[in-house]
Coordinates of C-alpha atoms in Angstrom, one line a residue:
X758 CA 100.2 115.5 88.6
X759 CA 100.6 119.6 87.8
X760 CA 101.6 120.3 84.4
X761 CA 105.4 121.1 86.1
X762 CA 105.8 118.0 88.0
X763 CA 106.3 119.8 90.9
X764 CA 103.3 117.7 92.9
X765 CA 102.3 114.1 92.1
X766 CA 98.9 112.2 94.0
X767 CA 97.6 109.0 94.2
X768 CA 97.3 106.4 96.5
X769 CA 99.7 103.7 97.9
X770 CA 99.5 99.8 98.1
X771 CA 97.6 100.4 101.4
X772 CA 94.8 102.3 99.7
X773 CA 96.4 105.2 101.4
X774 CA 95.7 108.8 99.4
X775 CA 99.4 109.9 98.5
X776 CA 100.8 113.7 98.0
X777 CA 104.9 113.9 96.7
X778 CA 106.7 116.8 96.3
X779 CA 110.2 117.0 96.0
X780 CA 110.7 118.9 99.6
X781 CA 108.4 116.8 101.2
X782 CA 108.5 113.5 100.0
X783 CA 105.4 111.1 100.0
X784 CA 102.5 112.4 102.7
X785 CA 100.1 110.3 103.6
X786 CA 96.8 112.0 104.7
X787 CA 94.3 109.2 105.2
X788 CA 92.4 106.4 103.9
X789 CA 91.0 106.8 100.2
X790 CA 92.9 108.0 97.3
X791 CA 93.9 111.0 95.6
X792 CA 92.8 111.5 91.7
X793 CA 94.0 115.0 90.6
X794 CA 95.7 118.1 91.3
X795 CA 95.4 121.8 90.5
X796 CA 98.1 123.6 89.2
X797 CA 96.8 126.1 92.2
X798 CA 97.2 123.3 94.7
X799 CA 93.8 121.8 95.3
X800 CA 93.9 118.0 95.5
X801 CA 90.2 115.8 94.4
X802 CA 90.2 112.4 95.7
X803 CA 88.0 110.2 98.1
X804 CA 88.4 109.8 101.3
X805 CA 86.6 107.5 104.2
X806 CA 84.4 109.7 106.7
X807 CA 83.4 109.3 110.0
X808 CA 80.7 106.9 108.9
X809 CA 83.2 104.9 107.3
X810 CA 81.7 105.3 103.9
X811 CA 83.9 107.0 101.0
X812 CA 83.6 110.5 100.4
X813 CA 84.3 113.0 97.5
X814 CA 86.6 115.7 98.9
X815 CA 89.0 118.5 98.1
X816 CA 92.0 118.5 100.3
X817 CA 94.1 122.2 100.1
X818 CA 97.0 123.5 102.1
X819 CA 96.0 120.7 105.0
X820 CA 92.6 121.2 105.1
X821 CA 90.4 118.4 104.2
X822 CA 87.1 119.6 102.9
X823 CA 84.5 116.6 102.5
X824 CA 81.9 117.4 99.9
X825 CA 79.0 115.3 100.5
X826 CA 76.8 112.8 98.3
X827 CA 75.4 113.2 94.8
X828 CA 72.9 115.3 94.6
X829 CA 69.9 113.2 94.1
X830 CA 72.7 110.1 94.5
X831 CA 71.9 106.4 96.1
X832 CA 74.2 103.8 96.0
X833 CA 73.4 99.9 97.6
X834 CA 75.8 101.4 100.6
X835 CA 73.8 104.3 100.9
X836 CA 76.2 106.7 100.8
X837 CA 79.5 107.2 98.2
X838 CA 80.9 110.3 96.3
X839 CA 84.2 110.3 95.0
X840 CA 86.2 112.8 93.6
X841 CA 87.6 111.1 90.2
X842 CA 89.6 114.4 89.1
X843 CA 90.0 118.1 89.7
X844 CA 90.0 121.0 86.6
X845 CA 94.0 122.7 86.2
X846 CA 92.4 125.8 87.2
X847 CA 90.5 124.4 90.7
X848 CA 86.9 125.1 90.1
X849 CA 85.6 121.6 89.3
X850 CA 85.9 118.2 90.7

């Protein structure tokens, strides 16, 4: 949530990642979840790719930006990143 309450994420019983604001309601914007929010906007969370596997991402003013594995990561699937929180100011996830 930003520090004013103004935008709330998360993720909904469907394991759906969640944006509310109070002129838009709940948005859904796919499968994963939401973490945290900027107080610039930016949104940290995991979503699934086009592999099907879950991915760390940023997702800002619609755009869903998918950021890729650990560097140096393996994981028994292969492939996972997740995005478990975003800095107030937007720079780190």
């Amino acid at each position: 949530m930003t520090s004013d309450g103004t935008v709330v994420v998360g993720t909904n019983l469907y394991n759906k990642a969640v944006i509310w604001n109070a002129s838009d309601g709940a948005t859904i914007v796919g499968d994963g979840e939401f973490w945290g929010v900027s107080e610039d906007g930016k949104i940290a969370g995991s979503l699934y790719n086009s592999a099907g596997k879950e991915e760390a991402v940023i997702y800002e003013n619609g755009i869903i930006t998918y950021l890729g594995n650990v560097p140096g990561g393996n994981s028994c699937d292969a492939f996972y990143s997740s995005g478990l929180g975003m800095s107030s100011d937007g720079t780190t996830v």
